Amino acid sequence: MILGKLALGAAGTVVLAGAWMANEGLVRVSVYEMPDARQPKLVNVIVPATLVPAVLHFVPDSALHGALEQARPWMPAAQAACEELAKLPDTELFEVRDNGEHVRIATRDGLLVIDVVSPRETVYVSFPLRTAWKVAREIQERGPSS
């Protein structure tokens, strides 16, 4: 009886954690590299978006080698941009086609989506605007490096 209640409690916790992570969205990075037609390489990374700001919180400033100091002044603008982009309907922000290469940046369903296609590689990155806002806030709130 007690074992059944513990199992039910554990299962409920897993379901709630999964629902919470699904609600926050996913960060996806896919790179398909074609340096040699015989051996294409694919790297596909999908991470729950809720983990990104949490993990960033534990990365020491020293590990980022001054990048925080350079980025910190831009974080209020980044937060404002994320807030405003989230208010827009799905929008194409930027598109360039040149010499067989194609770069496109858009918002879709609350995500910032970046697509790069060239003869040698295809790169796809998407992440929730809400996550970008949280990362910008985390960077801004960090004090100066000591």
PDB file of C-alpha atoms in Angstrom:
ATOM      1  CA  MET A   1       0.000   0.000   0.000  1.00  0.00           C
ATOM      2  CA  ILE A   2       2.697   2.491   1.006  1.00  0.00           C
ATOM      3  CA  LEU A   3       4.903   1.408  -1.905  1.00  0.00           C
ATOM      4  CA  GLY A   4       2.017   2.053  -4.300  1.00  0.00           C
ATOM      5  CA  LYS A   5       1.489   5.548  -2.870  1.00  0.00           C
ATOM      6  CA  LEU A   6       5.199   6.307  -3.207  1.00  0.00           C
ATOM      7  CA  ALA A   7       5.193   5.104  -6.806  1.00  0.00           C
ATOM      8  CA  LEU A   8       2.092   7.186  -7.573  1.00  0.00           C
ATOM      9  CA  GLY A   9       3.703  10.240  -5.967  1.00  0.00           C
ATOM     10  CA  ALA A  10       6.895   9.756  -7.951  1.00  0.00           C
ATOM     11  CA  ALA A  11       4.967   9.277 -11.204  1.00  0.00           C
ATOM     12  CA  GLY A  12       2.920  12.400 -10.503  1.00  0.00           C
ATOM     13  CA  THR A  13       6.086  14.393  -9.874  1.00  0.00           C
ATOM     14  CA  VAL A  14       7.613  13.205 -13.147  1.00  0.00           C
ATOM     15  CA  VAL A  15       4.432  14.101 -15.062  1.00  0.00           C
ATOM     16  CA  LEU A  16       4.283  17.575 -13.501  1.00  0.00           C
ATOM     17  CA  ALA A  17       7.982  18.208 -14.166  1.00  0.00           C
ATOM     18  CA  GLY A  18       7.541  17.083 -17.774  1.00  0.00           C
ATOM     19  CA  ALA A  19       4.510  19.316 -18.242  1.00  0.00           C
ATOM     20  CA  TRP A  20       6.363  22.282 -16.751  1.00  0.00           C
ATOM     21  CA  MET A  21       9.376  21.735 -19.049  1.00  0.00           C
ATOM     22  CA  ALA A  22       7.119  21.270 -22.072  1.00  0.00           C
ATOM     23  CA  ASN A  23       5.306  24.503 -21.221  1.00  0.00           C
ATOM     24  CA  GLU A  24       8.613  26.406 -21.179  1.00  0.00           C
ATOM     25  CA  GLY A  25       9.588  25.010 -24.587  1.00  0.00           C
ATOM     26  CA  LEU A  26      12.779  23.640 -26.062  1.00  0.00           C
ATOM     27  CA  VAL A  27      16.043  25.049 -27.316  1.00  0.00           C
ATOM     28  CA  ARG A  28      17.036  23.310 -30.534  1.00  0.00           C
ATOM     29  CA  VAL A  29      20.292  23.495 -32.461  1.00  0.00           C
ATOM     30  CA  SER A  30      20.719  21.380 -35.588  1.00  0.00           C
ATOM     31  CA  VAL A  31      23.780  21.477 -37.808  1.00  0.00           C
ATOM     32  CA  TYR A  32      23.985  19.426 -40.981  1.00  0.00           C
ATOM     33  CA  GLU A  33      27.471  19.732 -42.442  1.00  0.00           C
ATOM     34  CA  MET A  34      28.301  18.443 -45.905  1.00  0.00           C
ATOM     35  CA  PRO A  35      32.069  18.858 -46.301  1.00  0.00           C
ATOM     36  CA  ASP A  36      32.233  15.629 -48.240  1.00  0.00           C
ATOM     37  CA  ALA A  37      29.205  14.195 -50.021  1.00  0.00           C
ATOM     38  CA  ARG A  38      30.181  10.694 -48.833  1.00  0.00           C
ATOM     39  CA  GLN A  39      30.184  11.572 -45.129  1.00  0.00           C
ATOM     40  CA  PRO A  40      27.641  14.233 -44.137  1.00  0.00           C
ATOM     41  CA  LYS A  41      27.658  15.111 -40.433  1.00  0.00           C
ATOM     42  CA  LEU A  42      24.591  15.861 -38.360  1.00  0.00           C
ATOM     43  CA  VAL A  43      24.592  17.361 -34.880  1.00  0.00           C
ATOM     44  CA  ASN A  44      21.197  17.772 -33.267  1.00  0.00           C
ATOM     45  CA  VAL A  45      20.890  19.147 -29.714  1.00  0.00           C
ATOM     46  CA  ILE A  46      17.527  19.618 -28.012  1.00  0.00           C
ATOM     47  CA  VAL A  47      17.443  20.934 -24.446  1.00  0.00           C
ATOM     48  CA  PRO A  48      14.504  21.925 -22.250  1.00  0.00           C
ATOM     49  CA  ALA A  49      14.516  25.731 -22.291  1.00  0.00           C
ATOM     50  CA  THR A  50      13.948  25.902 -18.571  1.00  0.00           C
ATOM     51  CA  LEU A  51      17.443  24.473 -17.989  1.00  0.00           C
ATOM     52  CA  VAL A  52      19.312  27.229 -19.861  1.00  0.00           C
ATOM     53  CA  PRO A  53      18.899  30.091 -17.334  1.00  0.00           C
ATOM     54  CA  ALA A  54      19.290  27.637 -14.454  1.00  0.00           C
ATOM     55  CA  VAL A  55      22.591  26.303 -15.794  1.00  0.00           C
ATOM     56  CA  LEU A  56      23.831  29.821 -16.618  1.00  0.00           C
ATOM     57  CA  HIS A  57      23.272  30.738 -12.981  1.00  0.00           C
ATOM     58  CA  PHE A  58      25.944  28.209 -11.953  1.00  0.00           C
ATOM     59  CA  VAL A  59      28.561  29.112 -14.580  1.00  0.00           C
ATOM     60  CA  PRO A  60      31.295  31.178 -12.894  1.00  0.00           C
ATOM     61  CA  ASP A  61      32.125  34.561 -14.413  1.00  0.00           C
ATOM     62  CA  SER A  62      35.729  33.466 -14.858  1.00  0.00           C
ATOM     63  CA  ALA A  63      34.612  30.704 -17.236  1.00  0.00           C
ATOM     64  CA  LEU A  64      33.085  33.252 -19.602  1.00  0.00           C
ATOM     65  CA  HIS A  65      36.369  35.188 -19.985  1.00  0.00           C
ATOM     66  CA  GLY A  66      35.027  38.737 -19.928  1.00  0.00           C
ATOM     67  CA  ALA A  67      32.099  38.084 -22.255  1.00  0.00           C
ATOM     68  CA  LEU A  68      29.727  39.037 -19.429  1.00  0.00           C
ATOM     69  CA  GLU A  69      31.291  42.480 -19.079  1.00  0.00           C
ATOM     70  CA  GLN A  70      30.938  43.123 -22.804  1.00  0.00           C
ATOM     71  CA  ALA A  71      27.376  41.793 -22.982  1.00  0.00           C
ATOM     72  CA  ARG A  72      25.957  43.297 -19.770  1.00  0.00           C
ATOM     73  CA  PRO A  73      25.351  46.850 -21.141  1.00  0.00           C
ATOM     74  CA  TRP A  74      23.266  45.412 -23.999  1.00  0.00           C
ATOM     75  CA  MET A  75      21.003  43.255 -21.843  1.00  0.00           C
ATOM     76  CA  PRO A  76      18.285  45.880 -21.174  1.00  0.00           C
ATOM     77  CA  ALA A  77      17.922  46.314 -24.948  1.00  0.00           C
ATOM     78  CA  ALA A  78      17.876  42.536 -25.424  1.00  0.00           C
ATOM     79  CA  GLN A  79      15.160  42.154 -22.780  1.00  0.00           C
ATOM     80  CA  ALA A  80      13.061  44.905 -24.382  1.00  0.00           C
ATOM     81  CA  ALA A  81      13.499  43.316 -27.815  1.00  0.00           C
ATOM     82  CA  CYS A  82      12.388  39.915 -26.494  1.00  0.00           C
ATOM     83  CA  GLU A  83       9.316  41.448 -24.854  1.00  0.00           C
ATOM     84  CA  GLU A  84       8.299  43.299 -28.019  1.00  0.00           C
ATOM     85  CA  LEU A  85       9.003  40.386 -30.369  1.00  0.00           C
ATOM     86  CA  ALA A  86       6.827  38.145 -28.193  1.00  0.00           C
ATOM     87  CA  LYS A  87       3.903  40.540 -28.735  1.00  0.00           C
ATOM     88  CA  LEU A  88       4.105  40.280 -32.525  1.00  0.00           C
ATOM     89  CA  PRO A  89       2.377  37.651 -34.618  1.00  0.00           C
ATOM     90  CA  ASP A  90       4.686  35.258 -36.470  1.00  0.00           C
ATOM     91  CA  THR A  91       7.027  37.630 -38.293  1.00  0.00           C
ATOM     92  CA  GLU A  92       9.962  37.386 -40.659  1.00  0.00           C
ATOM     93  CA  LEU A  93      12.577  39.766 -39.280  1.00  0.00           C
ATOM     94  CA  PHE A  94      15.456  39.295 -41.653  1.00  0.00           C
ATOM     95  CA  GLU A  95      16.212  37.424 -44.862  1.00  0.00           C
ATOM     96  CA  VAL A  96      19.259  37.497 -47.108  1.00  0.00           C
ATOM     97  CA  ARG A  97      20.010  35.440 -50.194  1.00  0.00           C
ATOM     98  CA  ASP A  98      23.470  35.737 -51.693  1.00  0.00           C
ATOM     99  CA  ASN A  99      25.781  33.412 -53.647  1.00  0.00           C
ATOM    100  CA  GLY A 100      23.840  30.253 -52.845  1.00  0.00           C
ATOM    101  CA  GLU A 101      23.531  31.134 -49.175  1.00  0.00           C
ATOM    102  CA  HIS A 102      20.284  31.904 -47.416  1.00  0.00           C
ATOM    103  CA  VAL A 103      19.899  33.383 -43.919  1.00  0.00           C
ATOM    104  CA  ARG A 104      16.495  33.857 -42.347  1.00  0.00           C
ATOM    105  CA  ILE A 105      15.555  35.084 -38.866  1.00  0.00           C
ATOM    106  CA  ALA A 106      11.916  34.977 -37.826  1.00  0.00           C
ATOM    107  CA  THR A 107       9.568  34.564 -34.898  1.00  0.00           C
ATOM    108  CA  ARG A 108       7.235  31.594 -34.887  1.00  0.00           C
ATOM    109  CA  ASP A 109       4.944  30.488 -32.068  1.00  0.00           C
ATOM    110  CA  GLY A 110       6.907  32.414 -29.419  1.00  0.00           C
ATOM    111  CA  LEU A 111      10.270  31.177 -30.711  1.00  0.00           C
ATOM    112  CA  LEU A 112      13.118  33.030 -32.332  1.00  0.00           C
ATOM    113  CA  VAL A 113      14.089  30.890 -35.324  1.00  0.00           C
ATOM    114  CA  ILE A 114      17.368  31.230 -37.206  1.00  0.00           C
ATOM    115  CA  ASP A 115      17.939  29.279 -40.431  1.00  0.00           C
ATOM    116  CA  VAL A 116      21.198  29.330 -42.373  1.00  0.00           C
ATOM    117  CA  VAL A 117      21.554  27.324 -45.581  1.00  0.00           C
ATOM    118  CA  SER A 118      24.746  27.235 -47.622  1.00  0.00           C
ATOM    119  CA  PRO A 119      26.237  24.723 -50.039  1.00  0.00           C
ATOM    120  CA  ARG A 120      28.422  23.328 -47.226  1.00  0.00           C
ATOM    121  CA  GLU A 121      26.051  23.337 -44.253  1.00  0.00           C
ATOM    122  CA  THR A 122      22.569  23.889 -42.943  1.00  0.00           C
ATOM    123  CA  VAL A 123      22.075  25.340 -39.461  1.00  0.00           C
ATOM    124  CA  TYR A 124      18.776  25.594 -37.619  1.00  0.00           C
ATOM    125  CA  VAL A 125      18.475  27.270 -34.198  1.00  0.00           C
ATOM    126  CA  SER A 126      15.267  27.936 -32.303  1.00  0.00           C
ATOM    127  CA  PHE A 127      14.625  29.034 -28.765  1.00  0.00           C
ATOM    128  CA  PRO A 128      11.744  30.560 -26.811  1.00  0.00           C
ATOM    129  CA  LEU A 129      11.832  34.348 -26.587  1.00  0.00           C
ATOM    130  CA  ARG A 130      10.890  33.929 -22.927  1.00  0.00           C
ATOM    131  CA  THR A 131      14.129  31.997 -22.380  1.00  0.00           C
ATOM    132  CA  ALA A 132      16.193  34.660 -24.157  1.00  0.00           C
ATOM    133  CA  TRP A 133      14.612  37.266 -21.865  1.00  0.00           C
ATOM    134  CA  LYS A 134      15.498  35.208 -18.774  1.00  0.00           C
ATOM    135  CA  VAL A 135      19.100  34.750 -19.934  1.00  0.00           C
ATOM    136  CA  ALA A 136      19.417  38.496 -20.593  1.00  0.00           C
ATOM    137  CA  ARG A 137      18.078  39.202 -17.107  1.00  0.00           C
ATOM    138  CA  GLU A 138      20.510  36.716 -15.542  1.00  0.00           C
ATOM    139  CA  ILE A 139      23.465  38.342 -17.318  1.00  0.00           C
ATOM    140  CA  GLN A 140      22.314  41.844 -16.369  1.00  0.00           C
ATOM    141  CA  GLU A 141      21.820  40.923 -12.693  1.00  0.00           C
ATOM    142  CA  ARG A 142      25.304  39.469 -12.293  1.00  0.00           C
ATOM    143  CA  GLY A 143      27.571  41.872 -10.483  1.00  0.00           C
ATOM    144  CA  PRO A 144      30.914  42.993 -11.885  1.00  0.00           C
ATOM    145  CA  SER A 145      33.500  40.239 -12.005  1.00  0.00           C
ATOM    146  CA  SER A 146      35.924  40.171  -9.122  1.00  0.00           C
TER     147      SER A 146
END
